[in-house]
Every structure is written in structure tokens, then in C-alpha cells.
PDB file of C-alpha atoms in Angstrom:
ATOM      1  CA  MET A   1       0.194  -0.034   0.045  1.00  0.00           C
ATOM      2  CA  PRO A   2       1.274   3.527  -0.778  1.00  0.00           C
ATOM      3  CA  GLU A   3       2.232   6.067   1.984  1.00  0.00           C
ATOM      4  CA  GLY A   4       2.207   9.673   1.957  1.00  0.00           C
ATOM      5  CA  LYS A   5       1.965  12.768   4.136  1.00  0.00           C
ATOM      6  CA  ILE A   6      -1.400  14.715   4.682  1.00  0.00           C
ATOM      7  CA  ILE A   7      -0.607  18.401   3.348  1.00  0.00           C
ATOM      8  CA  LYS A   8      -4.225  19.917   3.787  1.00  0.00           C
ATOM      9  CA  ALA A   9      -7.383  19.022   5.363  1.00  0.00           C
ATOM     10  CA  LEU A  10     -10.538  20.570   4.191  1.00  0.00           C
ATOM     11  CA  SER A  11     -14.385  19.684   4.399  1.00  0.00           C
ATOM     12  CA  GLY A  12     -13.805  15.963   5.163  1.00  0.00           C
ATOM     13  CA  PHE A  13     -11.121  15.414   2.549  1.00  0.00           C
ATOM     14  CA  TYR A  14      -7.544  14.710   3.200  1.00  0.00           C
ATOM     15  CA  TYR A  15      -4.992  15.788   0.430  1.00  0.00           C
ATOM     16  CA  VAL A  16      -1.931  13.310   0.634  1.00  0.00           C
ATOM     17  CA  ILE A  17       1.300  13.928  -1.218  1.00  0.00           C
ATOM     18  CA  SER A  18       3.000  10.841  -2.268  1.00  0.00           C
ATOM     19  CA  ASP A  19       5.883  10.663  -4.875  1.00  0.00           C
ATOM     20  CA  ASN A  20       5.051  14.364  -5.844  1.00  0.00           C
ATOM     21  CA  GLU A  21       1.626  13.421  -6.632  1.00  0.00           C
ATOM     22  CA  THR A  22      -1.361  14.672  -4.526  1.00  0.00           C
ATOM     23  CA  VAL A  23      -4.334  12.387  -3.765  1.00  0.00           C
ATOM     24  CA  GLN A  24      -7.606  13.490  -2.498  1.00  0.00           C
ATOM     25  CA  CYS A  25      -8.551  11.028   0.235  1.00  0.00           C
ATOM     26  CA  ARG A  26     -11.309  10.186   2.752  1.00  0.00           C
ATOM     27  CA  GLY A  27     -10.789   8.880   6.033  1.00  0.00           C
ATOM     28  CA  ARG A  28     -12.085   5.244   6.702  1.00  0.00           C
ATOM     29  CA  GLY A  29     -15.144   5.028   9.155  1.00  0.00           C
ATOM     30  CA  VAL A  30     -12.818   3.143  11.582  1.00  0.00           C
ATOM     31  CA  PHE A  31     -11.011   6.253  12.463  1.00  0.00           C
ATOM     32  CA  ARG A  32     -14.368   7.753  13.778  1.00  0.00           C
ATOM     33  CA  LYS A  33     -14.966   4.447  15.797  1.00  0.00           C
ATOM     34  CA  ASN A  34     -11.491   4.665  17.280  1.00  0.00           C
ATOM     35  CA  ASN A  35     -11.577   8.428  17.879  1.00  0.00           C
ATOM     36  CA  VAL A  36      -8.760   8.977  15.557  1.00  0.00           C
ATOM     37  CA  THR A  37      -8.756  12.259  13.481  1.00  0.00           C
ATOM     38  CA  PRO A  38      -6.112  12.547  10.646  1.00  0.00           C
ATOM     39  CA  LEU A  39      -4.171  15.703  10.920  1.00  0.00           C
ATOM     40  CA  VAL A  40      -2.223  17.852   8.566  1.00  0.00           C
ATOM     41  CA  GLY A  41       1.441  16.580   8.792  1.00  0.00           C
ATOM     42  CA  ASP A  42       0.424  12.889   9.464  1.00  0.00           C
ATOM     43  CA  GLU A  43       2.273  10.195   7.659  1.00  0.00           C
ATOM     44  CA  VAL A  44      -0.475   7.754   6.463  1.00  0.00           C
ATOM     45  CA  VAL A  45      -1.064   4.596   4.607  1.00  0.00           C
ATOM     46  CA  PHE A  46      -3.786   4.846   1.806  1.00  0.00           C
ATOM     47  CA  GLN A  47      -5.211   3.207  -1.118  1.00  0.00           C
ATOM     48  CA  ALA A  48      -6.384   4.941  -4.287  1.00  0.00           C
ATOM     49  CA  GLU A  49      -7.729   4.078  -7.718  1.00  0.00           C
ATOM     50  CA  ASN A  50      -6.779   7.664  -9.085  1.00  0.00           C
ATOM     51  CA  ASN A  51      -5.757  11.017  -7.582  1.00  0.00           C
ATOM     52  CA  LYS A  52      -9.207  12.039  -6.793  1.00  0.00           C
ATOM     53  CA  GLU A  53     -10.613   8.967  -4.980  1.00  0.00           C
ATOM     54  CA  GLY A  54      -8.601   7.543  -2.101  1.00  0.00           C
ATOM     55  CA  TYR A  55      -8.930   6.205   1.457  1.00  0.00           C
ATOM     56  CA  ILE A  56      -6.683   6.633   4.420  1.00  0.00           C
ATOM     57  CA  LEU A  57      -6.173   3.144   5.827  1.00  0.00           C
ATOM     58  CA  GLU A  58      -3.779   3.973   8.725  1.00  0.00           C
ATOM     59  CA  VAL A  59      -2.201   6.916  10.438  1.00  0.00           C
ATOM     60  CA  LYS A  60       1.318   6.313  11.535  1.00  0.00           C
ATOM     61  CA  GLU A  61       2.644   7.237  15.225  1.00  0.00           C
ATOM     62  CA  ARG A  62       3.041  10.857  15.718  1.00  0.00           C
ATOM     63  CA  LYS A  63       6.083  12.428  17.316  1.00  0.00           C
ATOM     64  CA  ASN A  64       4.055  15.494  18.485  1.00  0.00           C
ATOM     65  CA  GLU A  65       0.711  17.073  17.793  1.00  0.00           C
ATOM     66  CA  LEU A  66      -0.767  20.487  18.373  1.00  0.00           C
ATOM     67  CA  VAL A  67      -4.558  21.184  19.063  1.00  0.00           C
ATOM     68  CA  ARG A  68      -4.450  24.841  17.884  1.00  0.00           C
ATOM     69  CA  PRO A  69      -3.525  24.738  15.086  1.00  0.00           C
ATOM     70  CA  PRO A  70      -4.263  21.107  14.556  1.00  0.00           C
ATOM     71  CA  ILE A  71      -1.236  19.795  13.034  1.00  0.00           C
ATOM     72  CA  ALA A  72       1.157  16.801  13.661  1.00  0.00           C
ATOM     73  CA  ASN A  73       4.827  15.962  13.346  1.00  0.00           C
ATOM     74  CA  VAL A  74       6.028  19.614  13.488  1.00  0.00           C
ATOM     75  CA  ASP A  75       9.886  19.838  13.419  1.00  0.00           C
ATOM     76  CA  GLN A  76      10.287  23.534  14.450  1.00  0.00           C
ATOM     77  CA  ALA A  77       8.453  26.663  15.154  1.00  0.00           C
ATOM     78  CA  ILE A  78       9.896  30.035  13.845  1.00  0.00           C
ATOM     79  CA  LEU A  79       8.917  32.405  16.631  1.00  0.00           C
ATOM     80  CA  VAL A  80       8.392  35.755  14.873  1.00  0.00           C
ATOM     81  CA  PHE A  81       8.732  38.890  17.149  1.00  0.00           C
ATOM     82  CA  SER A  82       9.157  42.455  15.987  1.00  0.00           C
ATOM     83  CA  ALA A  83      11.906  44.508  17.411  1.00  0.00           C
ATOM     84  CA  VAL A  84       9.631  47.513  17.356  1.00  0.00           C
ATOM     85  CA  GLU A  85       6.048  48.158  16.381  1.00  0.00           C
ATOM     86  CA  PRO A  86       4.949  46.158  18.434  1.00  0.00           C
ATOM     87  CA  SER A  87       7.677  46.526  21.015  1.00  0.00           C
ATOM     88  CA  PHE A  88       9.800  43.246  21.751  1.00  0.00           C
ATOM     89  CA  SER A  89       8.283  41.220  24.581  1.00  0.00           C
ATOM     90  CA  THR A  90      10.396  38.826  26.425  1.00  0.00           C
ATOM     91  CA  SER A  91       7.526  37.847  28.486  1.00  0.00           C
ATOM     92  CA  LEU A  92       5.393  36.729  25.349  1.00  0.00           C
ATOM     93  CA  LEU A  93       8.637  35.201  23.850  1.00  0.00           C
ATOM     94  CA  ASP A  94       9.166  33.106  26.922  1.00  0.00           C
ATOM     95  CA  ARG A  95       5.487  31.933  27.008  1.00  0.00           C
ATOM     96  CA  PHE A  96       5.802  30.669  23.325  1.00  0.00           C
ATOM     97  CA  LEU A  97       9.217  29.129  24.097  1.00  0.00           C
ATOM     98  CA  VAL A  98       7.714  27.055  27.098  1.00  0.00           C
ATOM     99  CA  LEU A  99       4.807  25.881  24.898  1.00  0.00           C
ATOM    100  CA  VAL A 100       7.278  24.918  21.883  1.00  0.00           C
ATOM    101  CA  GLU A 101       9.777  23.058  24.301  1.00  0.00           C
ATOM    102  CA  PHE A 102       6.941  21.254  26.004  1.00  0.00           C
ATOM    103  CA  ASN A 103       5.672  19.919  22.591  1.00  0.00           C
ATOM    104  CA  HIS A 104       9.284  18.826  21.782  1.00  0.00           C
ATOM    105  CA  ILE A 105       9.388  21.221  18.695  1.00  0.00           C
ATOM    106  CA  LYS A 106      12.593  23.144  18.007  1.00  0.00           C
ATOM    107  CA  PRO A 107      12.293  26.840  18.417  1.00  0.00           C
ATOM    108  CA  ILE A 108      13.984  29.397  16.212  1.00  0.00           C
ATOM    109  CA  ILE A 109      13.634  33.100  17.311  1.00  0.00           C
ATOM    110  CA  CYS A 110      13.263  35.316  14.467  1.00  0.00           C
ATOM    111  CA  ILE A 111      13.223  39.140  15.250  1.00  0.00           C
ATOM    112  CA  THR A 112      11.967  41.201  12.545  1.00  0.00           C
ATOM    113  CA  LYS A 113      11.711  44.950  11.540  1.00  0.00           C
ATOM    114  CA  MET A 114      15.300  45.496  12.384  1.00  0.00           C
ATOM    115  CA  ASP A 115      15.322  48.147   9.841  1.00  0.00           C
ATOM    116  CA  LEU A 116      12.943  50.399  11.889  1.00  0.00           C
ATOM    117  CA  THR A 117      15.184  50.467  15.005  1.00  0.00           C
ATOM    118  CA  ASN A 118      17.225  53.448  16.230  1.00  0.00           C
ATOM    119  CA  ASP A 119      20.740  52.916  17.637  1.00  0.00           C
ATOM    120  CA  GLU A 120      19.552  52.518  21.198  1.00  0.00           C
ATOM    121  CA  GLN A 121      16.680  49.962  20.325  1.00  0.00           C
ATOM    122  CA  ASN A 122      19.087  48.041  17.993  1.00  0.00           C
ATOM    123  CA  GLU A 123      21.682  47.837  20.866  1.00  0.00           C
ATOM    124  CA  GLU A 124      18.988  46.475  23.218  1.00  0.00           C
ATOM    125  CA  ILE A 125      17.861  44.011  20.632  1.00  0.00           C
ATOM    126  CA  GLN A 126      21.287  42.759  20.135  1.00  0.00           C
ATOM    127  CA  THR A 127      21.896  42.253  23.961  1.00  0.00           C
ATOM    128  CA  TYR A 128      18.482  40.270  24.319  1.00  0.00           C
ATOM    129  CA  ALA A 129      19.618  38.236  21.031  1.00  0.00           C
ATOM    130  CA  ASN A 130      22.910  37.318  22.754  1.00  0.00           C
ATOM    131  CA  GLU A 131      21.241  36.281  26.081  1.00  0.00           C
ATOM    132  CA  TYR A 132      18.763  34.008  24.241  1.00  0.00           C
ATOM    133  CA  ARG A 133      21.782  32.493  22.220  1.00  0.00           C
ATOM    134  CA  ASN A 134      23.609  31.995  25.552  1.00  0.00           C
ATOM    135  CA  ALA A 135      20.472  29.898  26.658  1.00  0.00           C
ATOM    136  CA  GLY A 136      20.873  27.756  23.732  1.00  0.00           C
ATOM    137  CA  TYR A 137      18.485  29.209  21.226  1.00  0.00           C
ATOM    138  CA  GLN A 138      19.060  29.975  17.587  1.00  0.00           C
ATOM    139  CA  VAL A 139      18.237  33.645  17.128  1.00  0.00           C
ATOM    140  CA  LEU A 140      18.098  35.563  13.749  1.00  0.00           C
ATOM    141  CA  LEU A 141      17.823  39.209  13.164  1.00  0.00           C
ATOM    142  CA  THR A 142      15.699  40.108  10.014  1.00  0.00           C
ATOM    143  CA  SER A 143      14.057  42.788   7.938  1.00  0.00           C
ATOM    144  CA  SER A 144      11.724  41.992   5.162  1.00  0.00           C
ATOM    145  CA  GLU A 145      12.381  45.550   3.654  1.00  0.00           C
ATOM    146  CA  THR A 146      16.068  45.320   3.475  1.00  0.00           C
ATOM    147  CA  GLU A 147      16.168  41.488   3.384  1.00  0.00           C
ATOM    148  CA  GLU A 148      18.626  41.341   6.259  1.00  0.00           C
ATOM    149  CA  GLY A 149      18.715  37.761   7.609  1.00  0.00           C
ATOM    150  CA  ILE A 150      16.377  36.254   4.987  1.00  0.00           C
ATOM    151  CA  LYS A 151      19.100  34.246   3.217  1.00  0.00           C
ATOM    152  CA  GLU A 152      20.234  33.071   6.795  1.00  0.00           C
ATOM    153  CA  LEU A 153      16.666  31.956   7.595  1.00  0.00           C
ATOM    154  CA  SER A 154      16.029  29.990   4.364  1.00  0.00           C
ATOM    155  CA  PRO A 155      18.363  27.027   5.062  1.00  0.00           C
ATOM    156  CA  PHE A 156      16.646  26.264   8.454  1.00  0.00           C
ATOM    157  CA  LEU A 157      13.550  25.468   6.557  1.00  0.00           C
ATOM    158  CA  ASP A 158      15.129  22.810   4.346  1.00  0.00           C
ATOM    159  CA  GLY A 159      13.788  19.483   4.752  1.00  0.00           C
ATOM    160  CA  GLU A 160      11.590  20.512   7.967  1.00  0.00           C
ATOM    161  CA  ILE A 161       7.884  21.085   8.790  1.00  0.00           C
ATOM    162  CA  SER A 162       7.882  24.429  10.295  1.00  0.00           C
ATOM    163  CA  VAL A 163       5.218  26.511  11.993  1.00  0.00           C
ATOM    164  CA  PHE A 164       5.433  30.394  11.907  1.00  0.00           C
ATOM    165  CA  ALA A 165       3.972  31.799  15.218  1.00  0.00           C
ATOM    166  CA  GLY A 166       3.871  35.087  16.848  1.00  0.00           C
ATOM    167  CA  GLN A 167       1.332  38.016  17.746  1.00  0.00           C
ATOM    168  CA  SER A 168      -0.352  39.851  14.874  1.00  0.00           C
ATOM    169  CA  GLY A 169       1.452  42.800  13.329  1.00  0.00           C
ATOM    170  CA  VAL A 170       5.164  41.383  13.852  1.00  0.00           C
ATOM    171  CA  GLY A 171       5.557  40.620  10.154  1.00  0.00           C
ATOM    172  CA  LYS A 172       5.039  36.970   9.600  1.00  0.00           C
ATOM    173  CA  SER A 173       3.371  37.465   6.187  1.00  0.00           C
ATOM    174  CA  SER A 174       6.189  39.829   5.105  1.00  0.00           C
ATOM    175  CA  LEU A 175       8.678  37.361   6.157  1.00  0.00           C
ATOM    176  CA  LEU A 176       6.935  34.575   4.215  1.00  0.00           C
ATOM    177  CA  ASN A 177       6.544  36.869   1.052  1.00  0.00           C
ATOM    178  CA  ALA A 178      10.286  37.575   1.467  1.00  0.00           C
ATOM    179  CA  LEU A 179      11.104  33.917   1.438  1.00  0.00           C
ATOM    180  CA  ARG A 180       8.588  33.011  -1.316  1.00  0.00           C
ATOM    181  CA  PRO A 181       7.477  36.227  -3.131  1.00  0.00           C
ATOM    182  CA  ASP A 182       4.858  34.256  -5.323  1.00  0.00           C
ATOM    183  CA  LEU A 183       2.802  33.684  -2.356  1.00  0.00           C
ATOM    184  CA  GLU A 184       1.771  37.323  -2.388  1.00  0.00           C
ATOM    185  CA  LEU A 185       0.344  37.223   1.203  1.00  0.00           C
ATOM    186  CA  LYS A 186      -1.461  40.344   2.418  1.00  0.00           C
ATOM    187  CA  THR A 187       0.219  42.270   4.955  1.00  0.00           C
ATOM    188  CA  ASN A 188      -0.897  44.598   7.737  1.00  0.00           C
ATOM    189  CA  ASP A 189      -4.478  43.032   7.792  1.00  0.00           C
ATOM    190  CA  ILE A 190      -4.681  39.393   8.514  1.00  0.00           C
ATOM    191  CA  SER A 191      -4.100  37.382   5.378  1.00  0.00           C
ATOM    192  CA  SER A 192      -6.821  35.178   3.784  1.00  0.00           C
ATOM    193  CA  HIS A 193      -4.335  32.865   2.497  1.00  0.00           C
ATOM    194  CA  LEU A 194      -3.225  32.092   6.075  1.00  0.00           C
ATOM    195  CA  GLY A 195      -6.728  30.889   6.993  1.00  0.00           C
ATOM    196  CA  ARG A 196      -8.081  34.047   8.804  1.00  0.00           C
ATOM    197  CA  GLY A 197      -9.299  36.070   5.882  1.00  0.00           C
ATOM    198  CA  LYS A 198     -12.895  37.183   4.991  1.00  0.00           C
ATOM    199  CA  HIS A 199     -13.857  33.541   4.502  1.00  0.00           C
ATOM    200  CA  THR A 200     -14.723  31.623   7.721  1.00  0.00           C
ATOM    201  CA  THR A 201     -12.877  28.412   6.902  1.00  0.00           C
ATOM    202  CA  ARG A 202      -9.821  28.088   8.915  1.00  0.00           C
ATOM    203  CA  HIS A 203      -8.014  25.255   7.446  1.00  0.00           C
ATOM    204  CA  VAL A 204      -4.337  24.130   7.936  1.00  0.00           C
ATOM    205  CA  GLU A 205      -2.261  23.585   4.909  1.00  0.00           C
ATOM    206  CA  LEU A 206       1.477  22.763   4.299  1.00  0.00           C
ATOM    207  CA  ILE A 207       2.990  24.941   1.582  1.00  0.00           C
ATOM    208  CA  SER A 208       6.510  24.537   0.055  1.00  0.00           C
ATOM    209  CA  VAL A 209       9.008  27.328   0.892  1.00  0.00           C
ATOM    210  CA  GLY A 210      12.375  26.472  -0.408  1.00  0.00           C
ATOM    211  CA  ASN A 211      13.158  22.761   0.355  1.00  0.00           C
ATOM    212  CA  GLY A 212      10.766  22.515   3.271  1.00  0.00           C
ATOM    213  CA  LEU A 213       7.142  22.838   4.200  1.00  0.00           C
ATOM    214  CA  VAL A 214       5.548  25.613   6.258  1.00  0.00           C
ATOM    215  CA  ALA A 215       2.283  25.321   8.165  1.00  0.00           C
ATOM    216  CA  ASP A 216       0.026  27.765   6.410  1.00  0.00           C
ATOM    217  CA  THR A 217      -1.845  28.452   9.706  1.00  0.00           C
ATOM    218  CA  PRO A 218      -2.555  31.411  12.052  1.00  0.00           C
ATOM    219  CA  GLY A 219      -0.242  29.835  14.593  1.00  0.00           C
ATOM    220  CA  PHE A 220      -0.853  29.218  18.245  1.00  0.00           C
ATOM    221  CA  SER A 221      -4.239  30.428  19.197  1.00  0.00           C
ATOM    222  CA  SER A 222      -3.984  29.330  22.761  1.00  0.00           C
ATOM    223  CA  LEU A 223      -0.965  30.355  24.989  1.00  0.00           C
ATOM    224  CA  GLU A 224      -2.251  28.827  28.247  1.00  0.00           C
ATOM    225  CA  PHE A 225      -0.320  26.033  30.036  1.00  0.00           C
ATOM    226  CA  THR A 226      -3.221  23.612  30.091  1.00  0.00           C
ATOM    227  CA  ASP A 227      -1.088  20.359  29.969  1.00  0.00           C
ATOM    228  CA  ILE A 228       2.129  21.495  31.589  1.00  0.00           C
ATOM    229  CA  GLU A 229       2.766  20.383  35.284  1.00  0.00           C
ATOM    230  CA  LEU A 230       5.058  21.988  37.837  1.00  0.00           C
ATOM    231  CA  GLU A 231       7.943  19.562  37.520  1.00  0.00           C
ATOM    232  CA  ASP A 232       7.774  20.009  33.537  1.00  0.00           C
ATOM    233  CA  LEU A 233       8.466  23.656  33.545  1.00  0.00           C
ATOM    234  CA  ASN A 234      12.227  23.329  34.398  1.00  0.00           C
ATOM    235  CA  PHE A 235      12.759  21.332  31.251  1.00  0.00           C
ATOM    236  CA  CYS A 236      11.226  23.999  29.132  1.00  0.00           C
ATOM    237  CA  PHE A 237      14.025  26.566  30.223  1.00  0.00           C
ATOM    238  CA  PRO A 238      17.123  24.919  28.695  1.00  0.00           C
ATOM    239  CA  GLU A 239      19.656  27.080  30.515  1.00  0.00           C
ATOM    240  CA  PHE A 240      18.001  25.937  33.877  1.00  0.00           C
ATOM    241  CA  GLN A 241      18.604  22.286  32.995  1.00  0.00           C
ATOM    242  CA  GLN A 242      22.234  22.940  32.824  1.00  0.00           C
ATOM    243  CA  HIS A 243      22.393  24.247  36.246  1.00  0.00           C
ATOM    244  CA  SER A 244      19.617  22.223  38.006  1.00  0.00           C
ATOM    245  CA  GLU A 245      21.857  19.085  38.127  1.00  0.00           C
ATOM    246  CA  ASP A 246      23.745  20.899  40.794  1.00  0.00           C
ATOM    247  CA  CYS A 247      20.885  21.705  43.033  1.00  0.00           C
ATOM    248  CA  LYS A 248      20.878  20.292  46.522  1.00  0.00           C
ATOM    249  CA  PHE A 249      17.458  18.700  46.263  1.00  0.00           C
ATOM    250  CA  ARG A 250      16.079  16.458  43.334  1.00  0.00           C
ATOM    251  CA  GLY A 251      12.970  18.002  41.992  1.00  0.00           C
ATOM    252  CA  CYS A 252      13.977  21.522  43.017  1.00  0.00           C
ATOM    253  CA  LEU A 253      11.546  24.058  41.706  1.00  0.00           C
ATOM    254  CA  HIS A 254      14.040  26.748  42.179  1.00  0.00           C
ATOM    255  CA  LEU A 255      11.871  28.872  44.541  1.00  0.00           C
ATOM    256  CA  ALA A 256      12.741  28.826  48.354  1.00  0.00           C
ATOM    257  CA  GLU A 257      14.865  25.624  48.340  1.00  0.00           C
ATOM    258  CA  PRO A 258      18.465  26.082  49.862  1.00  0.00           C
ATOM    259  CA  LYS A 259      21.476  25.674  47.570  1.00  0.00           C
ATOM    260  CA  CYS A 260      19.609  25.998  44.602  1.00  0.00           C
ATOM    261  CA  ALA A 261      22.100  26.293  41.529  1.00  0.00           C
ATOM    262  CA  VAL A 262      19.574  27.993  39.295  1.00  0.00           C
ATOM    263  CA  LYS A 263      19.119  30.646  41.864  1.00  0.00           C
ATOM    264  CA  ILE A 264      22.902  31.041  42.365  1.00  0.00           C
ATOM    265  CA  ALA A 265      23.133  31.363  38.548  1.00  0.00           C
ATOM    266  CA  VAL A 266      20.785  34.180  38.514  1.00  0.00           C
ATOM    267  CA  ASP A 267      22.621  35.882  41.374  1.00  0.00           C
ATOM    268  CA  ASN A 268      25.850  35.547  39.216  1.00  0.00           C
ATOM    269  CA  HIS A 269      24.135  37.007  36.231  1.00  0.00           C
ATOM    270  CA  GLU A 270      24.698  33.627  34.225  1.00  0.00           C
ATOM    271  CA  ILE A 271      20.947  33.455  33.691  1.00  0.00           C
ATOM    272  CA  PRO A 272      19.045  36.824  33.107  1.00  0.00           C
ATOM    273  CA  LEU A 273      16.768  38.020  35.996  1.00  0.00           C
ATOM    274  CA  TYR A 274      13.723  38.342  33.487  1.00  0.00           C
ATOM    275  CA  ARG A 275      13.914  34.710  32.425  1.00  0.00           C
ATOM    276  CA  TYR A 276      13.765  33.729  36.217  1.00  0.00           C
ATOM    277  CA  GLU A 277      10.978  36.106  36.850  1.00  0.00           C
ATOM    278  CA  HIS A 278       8.979  34.815  33.876  1.00  0.00           C
ATOM    279  CA  TYR A 279       9.602  30.977  35.151  1.00  0.00           C
ATOM    280  CA  LYS A 280       8.183  32.048  38.597  1.00  0.00           C
ATOM    281  CA  THR A 281       5.076  33.738  36.969  1.00  0.00           C
ATOM    282  CA  PHE A 282       4.535  30.821  34.794  1.00  0.00           C
ATOM    283  CA  LEU A 283       4.942  28.379  37.801  1.00  0.00           C
ATOM    284  CA  GLN A 284       2.389  30.381  39.875  1.00  0.00           C
ATOM    285  CA  GLU A 285       0.068  30.124  36.732  1.00  0.00           C
ATOM    286  CA  ILE A 286       0.283  26.425  36.764  1.00  0.00           C
ATOM    287  CA  LYS A 287      -0.350  26.290  40.568  1.00  0.00           C
ATOM    288  CA  ASP A 288      -3.462  28.412  40.280  1.00  0.00           C
ATOM    289  CA  ARG A 289      -4.796  26.447  37.311  1.00  0.00           C
ATOM    290  CA  LYS A 290      -8.200  24.923  38.071  1.00  0.00           C
ATOM    291  CA  PRO A 291      -8.013  21.138  38.527  1.00  0.00           C
ATOM    292  CA  ARG A 292      -9.524  18.972  35.796  1.00  0.00           C
ATOM    293  CA  TYR A 293     -11.580  16.008  36.651  1.00  0.00           C
TER     294      TYR A 293
END
């Protein structure tokens, strides 16, 4: 039986790419019975008489899946944040980073609109970029206007399934247009091509950009830590992990425990204070979460 990848799901049809051919498929009734919903990004086994009529027989095991947007097997998230207009927010970025790390998706931080910064703003962004690099993240500084950083970003997409995520107005559409001009995505207002236009259908689609696939989706619509437990949060801050092995207590939450290596690293300016403050805020948010029954 042939195998392929779902690149679009729309109105009960799944569009499966296999050997550079796209086949329109329906899901077998057995999926509904077993409570399995095929997702864009799924590797599937299917059968088809022609490229208009096929049936998905099996969904292969997923390495990850997101609920909003509904997509599976994402390799990386390009977290798009503007240097200015709107102002760069470490708090929001750290929230995105935690969600991405928790879902075992590789994050790449992409700071846009560098052409709009003055000298002071540019210096501040360079400092933040270096601090996030020291924490273990890949950081790119870009401008869709001057094309700064676009050539550096392109190779990261090769052979990967990527999701572009970030608040509206930061330049996600402009960035995708710079990477692939024929897309002609609308900027400023929310792009209809990205599933949030005048039509109400919000579907996810994988589009080819360079030698990779980009999820054509509005990105994360929920930024709540609904599935993250207290003990998980430490693993979503990579620079904490480097130090937490030296904490006196196993399972240290880095709050009031004595001889906490993470707090020592903060005091020694090895971990930026704002990262630690965000960690404490997120920890409290998880503690305050209403229990699920």
C-alpha cells in the first residue's frame, strides 16, 4: 500500500502527497470509531484508484501534535517577534518558548523589523539576542524590507515542517513573502491565505517554501499552560537544566529551596533575571490552574 503525508485537510477531505502526486482521500469509518482524527502533517497509509478518490487506511505514530493549530509531526517553530511596532516582549516570547519546548518542537527565534530600530533599540535587541543564544536558542535578526537575515533563515526550513508563530502585526506574512514572493500574502491586515481572511474556513495547509514545508496557519491561538505540570517547567528552560543538576534537592522548583544552583546562576548573572521572573510567574500560573476532573 502507498504511503504519504497529509498536506491539507478541508471539508472532510485529506490531501495526501506521495511521490510528488497529490491524492484526495477520505478517512475510513474505523477512524471515527477509534476516535482518531487524521491531521495535517500525519504520515499515512492509503489506497487510491486515481488521484481524486482515495481512502486513508492507517495513521502512523506521531512524534507530536498540536491542538491549535491542529497539526502533527512539526519539526520546528519559527517564533516571529518584532524589534519595534509592536515592541519586543521577552514575557510573550518566553511563553511561546515554553509551549514549543513542552511539545518537543525546536524553536528558532526570528526578530523582525530591524530596519525600523534606532541605535539604542538596536543595541537593546542585540543584547537580548545574545542572552537567548547563551540560553541555547538559535536567534536570527531580520528585515523583510532590506532582506537582512532572509538568506540566513532560508536554510533552516530545508527538509523540515515549520510553523510560523507570533502575535499579529509582527511581520509573519512579510517574512513569508520575502522567502517566497509568489505567495503574495496580504500584510498589515490578517491574510486570507493564512486561513483567517474574509472567508470563515480556517484550515491548515502545508505549503512548500524552499526545500521545506511551512504550516499555512494562524499559529498558536492558545497560550495557556493547560497540559504542563509544575515539574515539567524546568525542562522548558534549557539554561535551567544545565544548572539544576547541581541543585541540592532533586525535583528542586528553584523557589525557596536552599543551595539551588539555578538561583545562584541568576545571582551570578549567568541566567538573566527576567527569564527567572517569567519562570516564577508561569509556575504560579500552573499552581493556580483549576483542577481537571
